[in-house]
Tab-separated table of C-alpha atoms in Angstrom:
chain	number	residue	atom	x	y	z
K	1	UNK	CA	23.614	19.676	-23.434
K	2	UNK	CA	23.161	16.037	-22.399
K	3	UNK	CA	19.792	14.460	-23.193
K	4	UNK	CA	17.735	13.178	-20.312
K	5	UNK	CA	17.327	9.460	-19.681
K	6	UNK	CA	13.767	8.216	-19.255
K	7	UNK	CA	13.283	5.490	-16.667
K	8	UNK	CA	9.926	3.812	-16.076
K	9	UNK	CA	9.262	1.897	-12.838
K	10	UNK	CA	6.305	-0.517	-12.925
K	11	UNK	CA	4.921	-1.057	-9.442
K	12	UNK	CA	4.625	1.355	-6.538
K	13	UNK	CA	5.298	-0.986	-3.637
K	14	UNK	CA	8.347	-1.209	-1.389
K	15	UNK	CA	10.785	-2.095	-4.175
K	16	UNK	CA	9.307	0.235	-6.799
K	17	UNK	CA	9.161	3.308	-4.575
K	18	UNK	CA	12.693	2.728	-3.304
K	19	UNK	CA	13.984	2.352	-6.870
K	20	UNK	CA	12.092	5.395	-8.181
K	21	UNK	CA	13.358	7.621	-5.371
K	22	UNK	CA	16.947	6.453	-5.725
K	23	UNK	CA	16.971	7.008	-9.479
K	24	UNK	CA	16.537	10.738	-8.916
K	25	UNK	CA	20.148	10.936	-7.683
K	26	UNK	CA	20.921	12.073	-11.219
K	27	UNK	CA	19.418	15.349	-12.380
K	28	UNK	CA	19.366	14.112	-15.970
K	29	UNK	CA	17.136	11.116	-15.178
K	30	UNK	CA	13.346	11.460	-15.502
K	31	UNK	CA	11.423	8.861	-13.514
K	32	UNK	CA	7.837	7.727	-14.133
K	33	UNK	CA	6.238	5.373	-11.619
K	34	UNK	CA	3.287	3.380	-12.929
K	35	UNK	CA	0.967	2.093	-10.212
K	36	UNK	CA	-2.740	1.173	-10.267
K	37	UNK	CA	-3.471	2.912	-6.966
K	38	UNK	CA	-3.091	6.608	-6.035
K	39	UNK	CA	-1.792	5.741	-2.552
K	40	UNK	CA	1.027	3.590	-1.176
K	41	UNK	CA	-0.081	0.281	0.363
K	42	UNK	CA	1.839	-0.661	3.504
K	43	UNK	CA	1.372	-4.395	2.982
K	44	UNK	CA	2.824	-5.524	6.278
K	45	UNK	CA	-0.174	-3.855	7.942
K	46	UNK	CA	-2.884	-5.519	5.841
K	47	UNK	CA	-3.801	-7.870	8.693
K	48	UNK	CA	-4.579	-4.785	10.777
K	49	UNK	CA	-6.886	-3.456	8.063
K	50	UNK	CA	-8.734	-6.786	8.011
K	51	UNK	CA	-9.159	-6.834	11.793
K	52	UNK	CA	-10.066	-3.166	12.043
K	53	UNK	CA	-7.079	-2.314	14.254
K	54	UNK	CA	-5.258	-0.054	11.817
K	55	UNK	CA	-4.818	1.287	8.318
K	56	UNK	CA	-2.539	0.002	5.553
K	57	UNK	CA	-2.494	3.124	3.360
K	58	UNK	CA	0.144	5.876	3.279
K	59	UNK	CA	-0.072	8.967	1.078
K	60	UNK	CA	2.545	8.933	-1.678
K	61	UNK	CA	3.607	12.446	-0.717
K	62	UNK	CA	5.096	10.867	2.435
K	63	UNK	CA	7.235	8.291	0.614
K	64	UNK	CA	7.709	9.392	-3.003
K	65	UNK	CA	10.214	11.994	-4.223
K	66	UNK	CA	8.896	15.196	-5.768
K	67	UNK	CA	10.755	14.516	-9.010
K	68	UNK	CA	9.044	11.189	-9.528
K	69	UNK	CA	6.042	11.379	-11.834
K	70	UNK	CA	3.226	9.132	-10.539
K	71	UNK	CA	1.071	7.655	-13.291
K	72	UNK	CA	-2.018	5.971	-11.850
K	73	UNK	CA	-2.599	3.188	-14.344
K	74	UNK	CA	-1.724	-0.476	-14.962
K	75	UNK	CA	0.851	-1.890	-17.336
K	76	UNK	CA	-0.797	-4.170	-19.874
K	77	UNK	CA	2.306	-5.220	-21.802
K	78	UNK	CA	6.011	-4.444	-22.144
K	79	UNK	CA	7.364	-4.103	-25.680
K	80	UNK	CA	11.082	-4.576	-25.108
K	81	UNK	CA	11.982	-4.043	-28.774
K	82	UNK	CA	10.186	-0.700	-28.920
K	83	UNK	CA	11.119	0.201	-25.324
K	84	UNK	CA	7.571	1.039	-24.429
K	85	UNK	CA	4.887	0.047	-21.938
K	86	UNK	CA	1.288	-0.323	-23.081
K	87	UNK	CA	-1.152	0.922	-20.451
K	88	UNK	CA	-4.508	-0.531	-19.490
K	89	UNK	CA	-6.032	2.887	-20.242
K	90	UNK	CA	-4.912	2.587	-23.855
K	91	UNK	CA	-1.849	4.840	-23.916
K	92	UNK	CA	1.847	3.979	-24.022
K	93	UNK	CA	4.908	5.181	-22.144
K	94	UNK	CA	8.393	5.018	-23.659
K	95	UNK	CA	11.550	4.336	-21.710
K	96	UNK	CA	15.314	4.094	-21.949
K	97	UNK	CA	15.426	1.785	-18.937
K	98	UNK	CA	12.678	-0.125	-17.168
K	99	UNK	CA	12.504	-1.296	-13.534
K	100	UNK	CA	10.142	-4.268	-13.221
K	101	UNK	CA	8.786	-4.165	-9.633
K	102	UNK	CA	5.244	-5.534	-9.959
K	103	UNK	CA	5.356	-7.292	-6.587
K	104	UNK	CA	3.259	-10.282	-5.630
K	105	UNK	CA	-0.299	-11.245	-4.768
K	106	UNK	CA	-2.326	-14.266	-3.816
K	107	UNK	CA	-1.619	-17.556	-5.561
K	108	UNK	CA	-4.529	-19.244	-7.267
K	109	UNK	CA	-5.634	-21.876	-4.732
K	110	UNK	CA	-5.891	-25.378	-6.189
K	111	UNK	CA	-8.058	-26.550	-3.269
K	112	UNK	CA	-11.678	-27.158	-4.306
K	113	UNK	CA	-13.946	-24.330	-3.120
K	114	UNK	CA	-11.107	-22.058	-1.943
K	115	UNK	CA	-11.409	-19.601	-4.823
K	116	UNK	CA	-15.170	-19.389	-4.322
K	117	UNK	CA	-15.570	-19.365	-0.551
K	118	UNK	CA	-12.237	-18.251	0.981
K	119	UNK	CA	-10.943	-14.697	1.261
K	120	UNK	CA	-7.303	-14.034	0.285
K	121	UNK	CA	-5.637	-10.954	1.797
K	122	UNK	CA	-2.338	-10.576	-0.088
K	123	UNK	CA	-3.413	-7.295	-1.717
K	124	UNK	CA	-5.105	-4.119	-0.517
K	125	UNK	CA	-8.198	-4.823	-2.625
K	126	UNK	CA	-8.550	-8.291	-1.134
K	127	UNK	CA	-8.168	-7.015	2.438
K	128	UNK	CA	-10.615	-4.192	1.729
K	129	UNK	CA	-13.119	-6.722	0.408
K	130	UNK	CA	-12.846	-8.806	3.577
K	131	UNK	CA	-13.170	-5.943	6.060
K	132	UNK	CA	-16.959	-5.441	5.604
K	133	UNK	CA	-17.472	-9.210	5.980
K	134	UNK	CA	-16.199	-8.980	9.550
K	135	UNK	CA	-18.232	-5.833	10.157
K	136	UNK	CA	-21.430	-7.811	9.469
K	137	UNK	CA	-20.459	-11.256	10.788
K	138	UNK	CA	-21.636	-12.057	14.345
K	139	UNK	CA	-18.917	-11.823	16.981
K	140	UNK	CA	-19.413	-15.541	17.694
K	141	UNK	CA	-18.968	-16.589	14.084
K	142	UNK	CA	-16.290	-19.233	13.560
K	143	UNK	CA	-13.280	-17.890	11.669
K	144	UNK	CA	-10.677	-20.119	10.024
K	145	UNK	CA	-7.318	-18.779	8.880
K	146	UNK	CA	-5.544	-21.123	6.434
K	147	UNK	CA	-1.756	-20.864	6.344
K	148	UNK	CA	0.689	-20.597	9.235
K	149	UNK	CA	3.360	-18.352	7.768
K	150	UNK	CA	3.794	-14.806	9.053
K	151	UNK	CA	0.657	-13.508	7.355
K	152	UNK	CA	-1.523	-16.303	8.725
K	153	UNK	CA	-0.143	-16.019	12.241
K	154	UNK	CA	-0.497	-12.234	12.313
K	155	UNK	CA	-4.049	-12.360	10.939
K	156	UNK	CA	-5.181	-15.048	13.370
K	157	UNK	CA	-3.727	-13.168	16.354
K	158	UNK	CA	-5.165	-9.826	15.270
K	159	UNK	CA	-8.652	-11.243	14.799
K	160	UNK	CA	-8.514	-13.168	18.059
K	161	UNK	CA	-7.439	-10.076	19.971
K	162	UNK	CA	-10.477	-8.333	18.477
K	163	UNK	CA	-12.671	-10.986	20.058
K	164	UNK	CA	-13.092	-13.417	17.172
K	165	UNK	CA	-13.221	-17.229	17.574
K	166	UNK	CA	-10.293	-18.224	15.399
K	167	UNK	CA	-8.837	-21.516	14.222
K	168	UNK	CA	-5.428	-21.407	12.516
K	169	UNK	CA	-4.909	-24.282	10.075
K	170	UNK	CA	-1.201	-24.861	9.535
K	171	UNK	CA	-1.098	-27.563	6.888
K	172	UNK	CA	1.913	-28.880	8.763
K	173	UNK	CA	4.145	-26.849	11.076
K	174	UNK	CA	3.228	-23.599	12.822
K	175	UNK	CA	5.624	-20.893	11.616
K	176	UNK	CA	7.988	-23.099	9.530
K	177	UNK	CA	10.610	-20.340	9.468
K	178	UNK	CA	10.774	-20.035	13.239
K	179	UNK	CA	13.319	-21.712	15.512
K	180	UNK	CA	11.587	-24.289	17.776
K	181	UNK	CA	12.107	-21.950	20.726
K	182	UNK	CA	10.420	-19.113	18.870
K	183	UNK	CA	7.652	-21.430	17.686
K	184	UNK	CA	6.839	-22.383	21.280
K	185	UNK	CA	6.610	-18.706	22.177
K	186	UNK	CA	4.206	-18.020	19.299
K	187	UNK	CA	2.089	-21.055	20.216
K	188	UNK	CA	1.777	-19.861	23.828
K	189	UNK	CA	0.659	-16.403	22.731
K	190	UNK	CA	-1.905	-17.785	20.280
K	191	UNK	CA	-3.254	-20.072	22.997
K	192	UNK	CA	-3.503	-17.095	25.335
K	193	UNK	CA	-5.580	-15.271	22.719
K	194	UNK	CA	-7.877	-18.277	22.393
K	195	UNK	CA	-6.694	-19.318	18.922
K	196	UNK	CA	-7.152	-23.025	18.171
K	197	UNK	CA	-4.090	-24.210	16.254
K	198	UNK	CA	-4.526	-27.196	13.905
K	199	UNK	CA	-1.016	-28.363	13.098
K	200	UNK	CA	0.856	-31.550	12.372
K	201	UNK	CA	0.096	-34.358	9.904
K	202	UNK	CA	-3.321	-34.349	8.308
K	203	UNK	CA	-3.928	-30.611	8.601
K	204	UNK	CA	-3.665	-29.854	4.892
K	205	UNK	CA	-6.908	-28.333	3.613
K	206	UNK	CA	-8.669	-30.562	1.057
K	207	UNK	CA	-11.817	-28.473	0.464
K	208	UNK	CA	-13.538	-25.245	1.450
K	209	UNK	CA	-17.286	-24.855	1.523
K	210	UNK	CA	-19.521	-21.928	2.365
K	211	UNK	CA	-19.537	-22.827	6.041
K	212	UNK	CA	-16.685	-25.307	6.638
K	213	UNK	CA	-13.056	-26.241	5.988
K	214	UNK	CA	-12.179	-29.904	5.437
K	215	UNK	CA	-8.816	-31.344	6.404
K	216	UNK	CA	-6.862	-34.304	5.070
K	217	UNK	CA	-7.335	-36.206	8.316
K	218	UNK	CA	-11.114	-36.171	7.827
K	219	UNK	CA	-11.986	-33.334	10.186
K	220	UNK	CA	-14.488	-30.714	9.084
K	221	UNK	CA	-14.049	-27.362	10.820
K	222	UNK	CA	-17.070	-25.027	11.009
K	223	UNK	CA	-16.133	-21.738	9.348
K	224	UNK	CA	-18.410	-18.780	8.713
K	225	UNK	CA	-15.440	-16.783	7.378
K	226	UNK	CA	-12.393	-18.501	5.846
K	227	UNK	CA	-9.243	-16.400	5.339
K	228	UNK	CA	-6.702	-17.787	2.858
K	229	UNK	CA	-3.049	-16.861	3.434
K	230	UNK	CA	-1.364	-19.948	1.946
K	231	UNK	CA	1.092	-19.024	-0.772
K	232	UNK	CA	1.878	-16.069	-3.025
K	233	UNK	CA	1.906	-15.600	-6.768
K	234	UNK	CA	3.203	-12.876	-9.063
K	235	UNK	CA	1.477	-10.961	-11.893
K	236	UNK	CA	1.881	-12.461	-15.353
K	237	UNK	CA	3.036	-9.211	-17.007
K	238	UNK	CA	6.493	-10.597	-17.842
K	239	UNK	CA	4.974	-13.767	-19.297
K	240	UNK	CA	2.475	-11.776	-21.360
K	241	UNK	CA	5.335	-9.613	-22.589
K	242	UNK	CA	7.414	-12.540	-23.799
K	243	UNK	CA	10.184	-12.056	-21.257
K	244	UNK	CA	12.060	-14.913	-19.631
K	245	UNK	CA	10.579	-16.015	-16.298
K	246	UNK	CA	10.893	-18.801	-13.755
K	247	UNK	CA	8.121	-21.337	-13.183
K	248	UNK	CA	6.242	-18.951	-10.921
K	249	UNK	CA	6.403	-16.066	-13.395
K	250	UNK	CA	9.160	-13.990	-11.792
K	251	UNK	CA	11.454	-12.172	-14.229
K	252	UNK	CA	14.734	-14.043	-14.705
K	253	UNK	CA	17.793	-11.875	-14.096
K	254	UNK	CA	21.482	-12.106	-13.402
K	255	UNK	CA	23.058	-11.092	-10.090
K	256	UNK	CA	22.900	-7.399	-11.018
K	257	UNK	CA	19.106	-7.797	-11.359
K	258	UNK	CA	19.333	-7.248	-15.124
K	259	UNK	CA	16.906	-9.253	-17.278
K	260	UNK	CA	18.491	-12.207	-19.063
K	261	UNK	CA	16.683	-10.996	-22.200
K	262	UNK	CA	17.307	-7.266	-22.238
K	263	UNK	CA	20.011	-5.125	-20.622
K	264	UNK	CA	17.566	-2.232	-20.503
K	265	UNK	CA	15.209	-4.068	-18.123
K	266	UNK	CA	16.019	-4.525	-14.430
K	267	UNK	CA	13.844	-6.282	-11.829
K	268	UNK	CA	13.341	-5.805	-8.098
K	269	UNK	CA	11.227	-7.172	-5.275
K	270	UNK	CA	9.007	-10.258	-5.180
K	271	UNK	CA	8.787	-10.414	-8.993
K	272	UNK	CA	12.552	-10.882	-9.528
K	273	UNK	CA	14.330	-14.238	-9.876
K	274	UNK	CA	18.052	-13.473	-9.857
K	275	UNK	CA	20.196	-16.393	-11.047
K	276	UNK	CA	17.311	-18.793	-10.515
K	277	UNK	CA	17.657	-18.212	-6.755
K	278	UNK	CA	14.856	-15.766	-5.893
K	279	UNK	CA	14.945	-14.259	-2.427
K	280	UNK	CA	12.208	-14.838	0.114
K	281	UNK	CA	9.201	-12.677	-0.724
K	282	UNK	CA	9.292	-9.943	1.896
K	283	UNK	CA	9.444	-6.249	2.571
K	284	UNK	CA	12.835	-6.977	4.090
K	285	UNK	CA	14.142	-8.041	0.674
K	286	UNK	CA	12.094	-5.672	-1.485
K	287	UNK	CA	13.596	-2.365	-0.369
K	288	UNK	CA	17.261	-3.410	-0.730
K	289	UNK	CA	16.411	-5.001	-4.076
K	290	UNK	CA	14.782	-1.748	-5.165
K	291	UNK	CA	17.858	0.185	-4.198
K	292	UNK	CA	20.142	-2.316	-5.947
K	293	UNK	CA	18.016	-2.207	-9.123
K	294	UNK	CA	18.238	1.583	-9.201
K	295	UNK	CA	21.997	1.426	-8.690
K	296	UNK	CA	22.279	-0.998	-11.626
K	297	UNK	CA	20.400	1.407	-13.896
K	298	UNK	CA	22.480	4.368	-12.729
K	299	UNK	CA	25.690	2.381	-13.303
K	300	UNK	CA	24.652	1.571	-16.856
K	301	UNK	CA	23.786	5.199	-17.552
K	302	UNK	CA	27.245	6.166	-16.303
K	303	UNK	CA	28.787	3.370	-18.412
K	304	UNK	CA	30.048	1.664	-15.263
K	305	UNK	CA	29.920	-1.986	-14.227
K	306	UNK	CA	26.922	-2.669	-11.940
K	307	UNK	CA	27.477	-4.345	-8.586
K	308	UNK	CA	26.194	-7.845	-7.910
K	309	UNK	CA	23.411	-8.654	-5.492
K	310	UNK	CA	24.541	-8.931	-1.875
K	311	UNK	CA	21.502	-9.541	0.275
K	312	UNK	CA	21.509	-10.867	3.857
K	313	UNK	CA	18.540	-11.753	6.061
K	314	UNK	CA	19.128	-11.150	9.752
K	315	UNK	CA	15.692	-11.533	11.303
K	316	UNK	CA	11.986	-11.953	10.875
K	317	UNK	CA	9.420	-10.154	13.013
K	318	UNK	CA	5.799	-11.189	13.532
K	319	UNK	CA	3.094	-9.299	15.373
K	320	UNK	CA	0.803	-11.269	17.678
K	321	UNK	CA	-1.865	-8.658	18.191
K	322	UNK	CA	-1.197	-5.092	19.297
K	323	UNK	CA	0.453	-6.021	22.609
K	324	UNK	CA	2.655	-8.984	21.725
K	325	UNK	CA	5.057	-10.109	19.034
K	326	UNK	CA	8.281	-11.899	18.261
K	327	UNK	CA	11.531	-10.742	16.679
K	328	UNK	CA	13.218	-13.930	15.435
K	329	UNK	CA	16.938	-13.504	14.747
K	330	UNK	CA	18.525	-15.438	11.899
K	331	UNK	CA	21.842	-16.162	10.240
K	332	UNK	CA	21.850	-16.474	6.430
K	333	UNK	CA	18.043	-16.547	6.612
K	334	UNK	CA	18.061	-19.544	8.966
K	335	UNK	CA	16.433	-18.888	12.349
K	336	UNK	CA	18.680	-19.171	15.408
K	337	UNK	CA	17.715	-19.834	19.004
K	338	UNK	CA	17.651	-16.169	20.049
K	339	UNK	CA	14.499	-14.142	19.803
K	340	UNK	CA	12.803	-11.243	21.536
K	341	UNK	CA	9.137	-11.915	22.275
K	342	UNK	CA	6.265	-10.541	24.345
K	343	UNK	CA	5.709	-6.814	24.619
K	344	UNK	CA	9.302	-5.954	23.608
K	345	UNK	CA	8.757	-8.077	20.494
K	346	UNK	CA	5.594	-6.101	19.710
K	347	UNK	CA	7.440	-2.818	20.110
K	348	UNK	CA	10.209	-3.981	17.769
K	349	UNK	CA	7.671	-5.082	15.166
K	350	UNK	CA	5.903	-1.731	15.339
K	351	UNK	CA	9.217	0.054	15.086
K	352	UNK	CA	10.029	-1.949	11.942
K	353	UNK	CA	6.690	-0.987	10.377
K	354	UNK	CA	7.381	2.678	11.052
K	355	UNK	CA	11.000	2.524	9.971
K	356	UNK	CA	10.045	1.056	6.594
K	357	UNK	CA	8.013	4.151	5.763
K	358	UNK	CA	10.787	6.342	7.171
K	359	UNK	CA	13.427	4.718	4.943
K	360	UNK	CA	11.286	5.361	1.861
K	361	UNK	CA	10.633	8.943	2.922
K	362	UNK	CA	14.295	9.545	3.675
K	363	UNK	CA	15.304	8.226	0.247
K	364	UNK	CA	12.712	10.516	-1.321
K	365	UNK	CA	14.222	13.550	0.425
K	366	UNK	CA	17.859	12.494	-0.018
K	367	UNK	CA	18.307	9.988	-2.852
K	368	UNK	CA	21.163	7.589	-2.177
K	369	UNK	CA	20.883	7.802	1.608
K	370	UNK	CA	19.566	4.254	2.031
K	371	UNK	CA	22.408	1.911	2.982
K	372	UNK	CA	20.732	-0.959	4.873
K	373	UNK	CA	21.708	-4.399	3.524
K	374	UNK	CA	23.721	-2.957	0.635
K	375	UNK	CA	27.220	-3.537	1.941
K	376	UNK	CA	27.276	-7.009	3.373
K	377	UNK	CA	25.565	-10.273	2.590
K	378	UNK	CA	25.426	-13.845	3.756
K	379	UNK	CA	27.683	-16.593	2.540
K	380	UNK	CA	24.849	-19.042	1.790
K	381	UNK	CA	23.884	-17.421	-1.510
K	382	UNK	CA	27.472	-17.248	-2.698
K	383	UNK	CA	27.924	-20.898	-1.784
K	384	UNK	CA	24.792	-21.901	-3.691
K	385	UNK	CA	25.862	-19.946	-6.753
K	386	UNK	CA	29.297	-21.537	-6.647
K	387	UNK	CA	27.872	-25.003	-6.121
K	388	UNK	CA	25.520	-24.727	-9.055
K	389	UNK	CA	22.364	-23.884	-7.100
K	390	UNK	CA	21.810	-27.384	-5.778
K	391	UNK	CA	20.137	-26.249	-2.546
K	392	UNK	CA	18.053	-23.264	-3.537
K	393	UNK	CA	16.427	-21.439	-0.585
K	394	UNK	CA	12.679	-21.649	-0.101
K	395	UNK	CA	10.647	-18.635	-1.195
K	396	UNK	CA	7.171	-19.419	0.144
K	397	UNK	CA	5.865	-17.028	2.712
K	398	UNK	CA	5.921	-13.256	2.987
K	399	UNK	CA	7.343	-11.507	5.988
K	400	UNK	CA	8.254	-8.080	7.144
């Protein structure tokens, strides 16, 4: 009788859940998912939680396979030599293979006063902490959202639609990823919601105080509540464990998502840095990366050669409140002129949010059924790899 293979997945987000579900394709694989929360956090809805227009929590029974063992705990350290994970609770879990899918969170802001007076919202705990602040703040209180990527735009629009007086501080360009045509559409919608957009030169934040935000051009914006959405960081688990990482702390891997240090460790999602060319932090990348990581582990168990990463980006969608949005099409992760905005854009964004949960649930019920983004990829990554990575793609900014 063949012995079972023990696989531990650290992180129960989009990448981790997809990987855990997919690993159950083999009956002789036992999967343990380590996650600090007992419920799945639908991160692309966190701005709704903050604004009080929706929830960002999904029960694991809806997205996690029955054969996956959920261990509610945090990983304190990975001992690659012993093939074990030390838990925050004091115990340890052994593994034959490990999937590192710890995700991302807020970056430590270097701006004076930001850590003390601004509210980040990259994690469920941060969004949950901010929600009561809006419950008690007067409706007329000035709100400043710092950061004009997808998270900042969505948060500003959601709060403005709820009746808040919002200023969106871009630190440069509104929606850097967007095509100029799409950017104009977003600007019109924000203006219609009453959002004041501070963009262009001089709009970098230089300080945050209890009741104001100061800009590089000398302006001081009144702000009773400051929401910080500028930048993402990753947990330092890999660094603490002595594994090879990039400058941000993402686990360094090859194109099969296998750690450069240990063939038994595979990474997926925002915390992976394949070939020094990490993909844009996003749900759109996390689920295919989770599936690819699982396939790599399954290939190694079967003594087969794992497939290389092949990840395209075809679009980015941004909600602009509950009744408006934009679906920005792209080629090789570069925005093109075509987009769908307005109410149809909102419907597409909502469909994407629902389909994400459906994909995870479908993979839980039928492991191996997920095929999106696994068969074809863009030429840009292959060109960069061939050219020696001279023009690495930007990774700042999370999107759906």
